[in-house]
Short mmCIF file of C-alpha atoms and ligand atoms in Angstrom, two decimals:
data_model
loop_
_atom_site.label_atom_id
_atom_site.label_comp_id
_atom_site.label_asym_id
_atom_site.label_seq_id
_atom_site.Cartn_x
_atom_site.Cartn_y
_atom_site.Cartn_z
CA MET X 1 109.66 95.67 97.59
CA ARG X 2 112.01 92.99 96.36
CA LEU X 3 114.46 93.59 93.48
CA PHE X 4 114.88 91.12 90.63
CA LEU X 5 117.54 91.47 87.94
CA ASP X 6 116.22 91.67 84.39
CA THR X 7 118.98 89.98 82.43
CA ALA X 8 120.36 86.66 81.20
CA ASN X 9 123.97 87.78 81.70
CA VAL X 10 125.55 85.47 84.28
CA ALA X 11 128.46 87.81 85.12
CA ASP X 12 126.03 90.66 85.96
CA ILE X 13 123.88 88.28 88.02
CA ARG X 14 126.92 87.03 89.97
CA GLU X 15 127.94 90.65 90.67
CA ALA X 16 124.45 91.78 91.80
CA VAL X 17 124.01 88.65 93.95
CA SER X 18 127.34 89.46 95.66
CA TRP X 19 125.85 92.83 96.71
CA GLY X 20 123.12 90.97 98.60
CA VAL X 21 120.29 92.90 96.96
CA ILE X 22 118.79 90.51 94.39
CA SER X 23 115.90 88.20 95.19
CA GLY X 24 115.28 86.75 91.70
CA VAL X 25 115.88 87.10 87.95
CA THR X 26 113.65 87.68 84.95
CA THR X 27 114.70 86.87 81.40
CA ASN X 28 112.94 87.14 78.04
CA PRO X 29 113.73 85.78 74.57
CA THR X 30 115.55 88.99 73.61
CA LEU X 31 117.74 88.95 76.69
CA VAL X 32 118.60 85.26 76.27
CA ALA X 33 119.31 85.72 72.49
CA LYS X 34 121.77 88.53 73.35
CA GLU X 35 123.91 86.06 75.35
CA GLY X 36 124.26 83.68 72.38
CA ARG X 37 124.13 80.63 74.69
CA ASP X 38 121.97 77.54 74.92
CA PHE X 39 118.65 78.58 76.49
CA HIS X 40 118.24 75.68 78.93
CA GLU X 41 121.93 75.75 79.93
CA VAL X 42 121.82 79.43 80.78
CA ILE X 43 118.53 79.15 82.74
CA ARG X 44 119.96 76.21 84.72
CA GLU X 45 123.09 78.22 85.54
CA ILE X 46 121.13 81.33 86.59
CA ALA X 47 118.79 79.19 88.75
CA GLY X 48 121.85 77.90 90.60
CA LEU X 49 123.10 81.46 91.31
CA VAL X 50 119.95 82.82 92.96
CA SER X 51 117.66 81.18 95.47
CA GLY X 52 114.55 83.11 94.38
CA PRO X 53 112.39 82.84 91.24
CA VAL X 54 114.01 82.79 87.77
CA SER X 55 111.62 83.53 84.93
CA ALA X 56 112.10 81.73 81.61
CA GLU X 57 109.69 82.47 78.76
CA VAL X 58 107.86 80.08 76.42
CA ILE X 59 108.07 80.60 72.68
CA ALA X 60 105.04 78.55 71.57
CA GLN X 61 101.92 80.46 70.52
CA ASP X 62 99.36 77.74 71.23
CA ALA X 63 98.23 76.58 74.68
CA ASP X 64 99.31 72.95 74.34
CA GLY X 65 102.74 74.02 73.06
CA MET X 66 103.09 76.54 75.90
CA VAL X 67 102.21 73.89 78.50
CA ALA X 68 104.64 71.42 76.95
CA GLU X 69 107.48 73.98 76.96
CA ALA X 70 106.57 75.12 80.47
CA LYS X 71 106.89 71.56 81.83
CA VAL X 72 110.41 71.31 80.40
CA LEU X 73 111.42 74.76 81.72
CA ALA X 74 109.97 74.06 85.18
CA GLY X 75 111.97 70.81 85.23
CA LEU X 76 115.28 72.65 84.75
CA ALA X 77 115.40 73.78 88.42
CA PRO X 78 112.94 74.06 91.33
CA ASN X 79 113.03 77.88 91.28
CA VAL X 80 112.16 78.32 87.59
CA VAL X 81 108.99 80.30 86.92
CA VAL X 82 107.47 80.10 83.47
CA LYS X 83 106.81 83.36 81.62
CA VAL X 84 103.70 83.22 79.44
CA PRO X 85 102.42 86.11 77.26
CA ILE X 86 98.89 87.36 77.87
CA THR X 87 96.93 86.01 74.91
CA ARG X 88 93.92 83.63 74.75
CA ALA X 89 96.32 80.72 74.52
CA GLY X 90 98.42 82.24 77.33
CA LEU X 91 95.47 82.38 79.69
CA GLN X 92 94.44 78.81 78.85
CA ALA X 93 98.02 77.64 79.46
CA THR X 94 98.24 79.59 82.71
CA LYS X 95 95.04 77.97 84.03
CA THR X 96 96.43 74.48 83.22
CA LEU X 97 99.88 75.28 84.66
CA ALA X 98 98.41 76.70 87.84
CA GLU X 99 96.39 73.50 88.29
CA LEU X 100 99.63 71.51 87.80
CA GLY X 101 101.38 73.67 90.46
CA ILE X 102 103.75 75.33 87.95
CA ALA X 103 104.23 79.05 88.77
CA VAL X 104 103.53 81.45 85.88
CA ASN X 105 104.78 85.00 85.37
CA MET X 106 102.24 86.56 82.97
CA THR X 107 104.19 88.86 80.66
CA LEU X 108 103.68 91.52 77.98
CA VAL X 109 101.02 93.07 80.22
CA PHE X 110 100.17 96.71 79.42
CA SER X 111 96.75 97.39 81.05
CA VAL X 112 94.78 96.86 84.24
CA PRO X 113 92.15 94.64 82.59
CA GLN X 114 94.98 92.36 81.43
CA VAL X 115 96.25 92.28 85.06
CA LEU X 116 92.82 91.15 86.29
CA LEU X 117 92.66 88.35 83.68
CA ALA X 118 96.15 87.19 84.59
CA ALA X 119 95.30 87.07 88.28
CA ARG X 120 92.01 85.25 87.64
CA ALA X 121 93.71 82.65 85.41
CA GLY X 122 95.98 81.81 88.35
CA ALA X 123 99.28 83.59 87.47
CA ALA X 124 101.65 83.69 90.44
CA PHE X 125 103.22 86.90 89.05
CA VAL X 126 102.05 89.55 86.63
CA SER X 127 104.48 91.84 84.85
CA PRO X 128 103.21 95.27 83.69
CA PHE X 129 105.80 96.79 81.31
CA VAL X 130 106.12 100.31 82.70
CA GLY X 131 108.70 101.76 80.27
CA ARG X 132 106.98 100.48 77.14
CA VAL X 133 103.65 101.98 78.28
CA ASP X 134 105.42 105.32 78.94
CA ASP X 135 106.90 105.05 75.42
CA VAL X 136 103.44 105.25 73.83
CA GLY X 137 102.58 108.35 75.90
CA GLU X 138 100.61 106.66 78.68
CA ASP X 139 101.36 106.36 82.40
CA GLY X 140 103.01 102.97 82.90
CA MET X 141 103.22 103.32 86.68
CA ALA X 142 99.47 103.92 86.92
CA VAL X 143 98.99 100.30 85.69
CA VAL X 144 101.25 99.09 88.52
CA ARG X 145 99.45 101.26 91.10
CA ASP X 146 95.94 100.12 90.07
CA ALA X 147 97.08 96.49 89.74
CA VAL X 148 98.42 96.43 93.31
CA SER X 149 95.35 98.17 94.71
CA ILE X 150 92.87 95.79 93.00
CA ILE X 151 94.86 92.65 93.81
CA THR X 152 95.13 93.72 97.43
CA HIS X 153 91.48 94.75 97.71
CA TYR X 154 90.21 91.39 96.48
CA GLY X 155 92.89 89.30 98.24
CA LEU X 156 94.15 87.78 94.96
CA GLY X 157 97.44 85.94 95.43
CA THR X 158 99.24 87.34 92.34
CA GLN X 159 102.40 89.39 92.91
CA VAL X 160 102.96 92.46 90.76
CA ILE X 161 106.40 92.82 89.14
CA ALA X 162 107.06 96.30 87.83
CA ALA X 163 108.90 95.49 84.57
CA SER X 164 110.47 97.44 81.71
CA ILE X 165 112.16 99.66 84.25
CA ARG X 166 114.33 102.30 82.60
CA HIS X 167 115.83 104.40 85.47
CA PRO X 168 116.09 104.63 89.28
CA ALA X 169 113.08 107.02 89.49
CA HIS X 170 110.98 104.15 88.08
CA VAL X 171 112.17 101.93 90.93
CA VAL X 172 111.20 104.52 93.53
CA ALA X 173 107.80 105.06 91.91
CA ALA X 174 107.25 101.30 91.78
CA ALA X 175 107.95 101.04 95.50
CA LYS X 176 105.56 103.93 96.22
CA ALA X 177 102.93 102.24 94.03
CA GLY X 178 103.21 99.14 96.27
CA ALA X 179 104.71 96.79 93.65
CA HIS X 180 105.78 93.52 95.26
CA ILE X 181 108.85 93.39 93.01
CA ALA X 182 110.70 95.59 90.55
CA THR X 183 112.83 93.84 87.97
CA VAL X 184 115.71 96.06 86.92
CA PRO X 185 118.46 95.90 84.28
CA PHE X 186 121.99 95.78 85.76
CA LYS X 187 122.64 99.30 84.44
CA VAL X 188 119.77 100.66 86.53
CA LEU X 189 121.01 98.78 89.59
CA GLU X 190 124.39 100.51 89.14
CA GLN X 191 122.65 103.85 88.73
CA MET X 192 120.76 103.23 91.97
CA LEU X 193 124.08 102.65 93.75
CA HIS X 194 126.04 105.67 92.51
CA HIS X 195 125.80 109.19 93.90
CA PRO X 196 128.49 111.82 93.19
CA LEU X 197 128.40 113.03 96.80
CA THR X 198 129.31 109.52 97.99
CA ASP X 199 132.40 109.52 95.74
CA ILE X 200 133.38 113.06 96.81
CA GLY X 201 132.77 112.12 100.46
CA ILE X 202 135.08 109.05 100.27
CA GLU X 203 137.80 111.07 98.53
CA ARG X 204 137.62 113.82 101.24
CA PHE X 205 137.64 111.38 104.15
CA LEU X 206 140.69 109.61 102.73
CA ALA X 207 142.52 112.89 102.02
CA ASP X 208 141.80 114.22 105.56
CA TRP X 209 142.93 110.93 107.10
CA GLN X 210 146.22 110.92 105.18
CA GLN X 211 146.87 114.65 105.81
CA ALA X 212 146.57 114.03 109.54
CA GLY X 213 149.26 111.38 109.19
CA GLN X 214 146.94 108.61 110.37
CA LYS X 215 148.08 105.11 109.58
CA GLY X 216 145.72 102.53 108.06
CA ARG X 217 144.18 99.82 110.16
C1 E4P Y 301 110.19 91.83 81.94
O1 E4P Y 301 110.20 90.78 82.58
C2 E4P Y 301 110.90 92.06 80.69
O2 E4P Y 301 111.99 91.15 80.59
C3 E4P Y 301 111.55 93.43 80.62
O3 E4P Y 301 111.36 94.15 81.82
C4 E4P Y 301 111.25 94.16 79.37
O4 E4P Y 301 111.92 95.41 79.44
P1 E4P Y 301 112.21 96.32 78.15
O5 E4P Y 301 110.94 97.05 77.83
O6 E4P Y 301 113.26 97.26 78.61
O7 E4P Y 301 112.65 95.40 77.07
#
């Protein structure tokens, strides 16, 4: 399973890329708004920091508007993927964009029937929002699991991105569910890294080394 970073914060992306663990980035209008920067400028900068897909979302609600915005976003950099919400207009736009060779990440997906529609319309990626489904008392990871199993069974080309990830256990569950990608906030990436026994172990090794009078390298 590949890891994408779910943020529009360039400093966090630089840091995560330096760890060698990030294969792409997803943004959404909320994440971009939080940065207070020009949308196109920030997407161009992010696309230059990672070699993999960078998702940028359309704002239009009608299919023609979505396609027009998508063409502009896709023109910002070769690795930009256009995020389109799953609505009637979103499906129409996805069909058109797929025919034009513009990759779509179908977003705001909360159910398996929505996954099937996204895949059939030609979305390159589909993003079930695990945490938000959990929030309403349902099993968000079940959507990911069923999505992967159906897409694999029928040989559909769509890749499943486990999105709305809230903690490291979600990432592990997404991997077990067979998700192609999990997109994680930087905070979750840090939580995945840290373990108290690692910190204690480093401290003890250093103390033992110094007590034995060993010199550094
Ligand atoms: C997905 O691509 C979205 O940007 C994101 O995962 C939404 O997560 P949230 O539910 O934490 O806002």
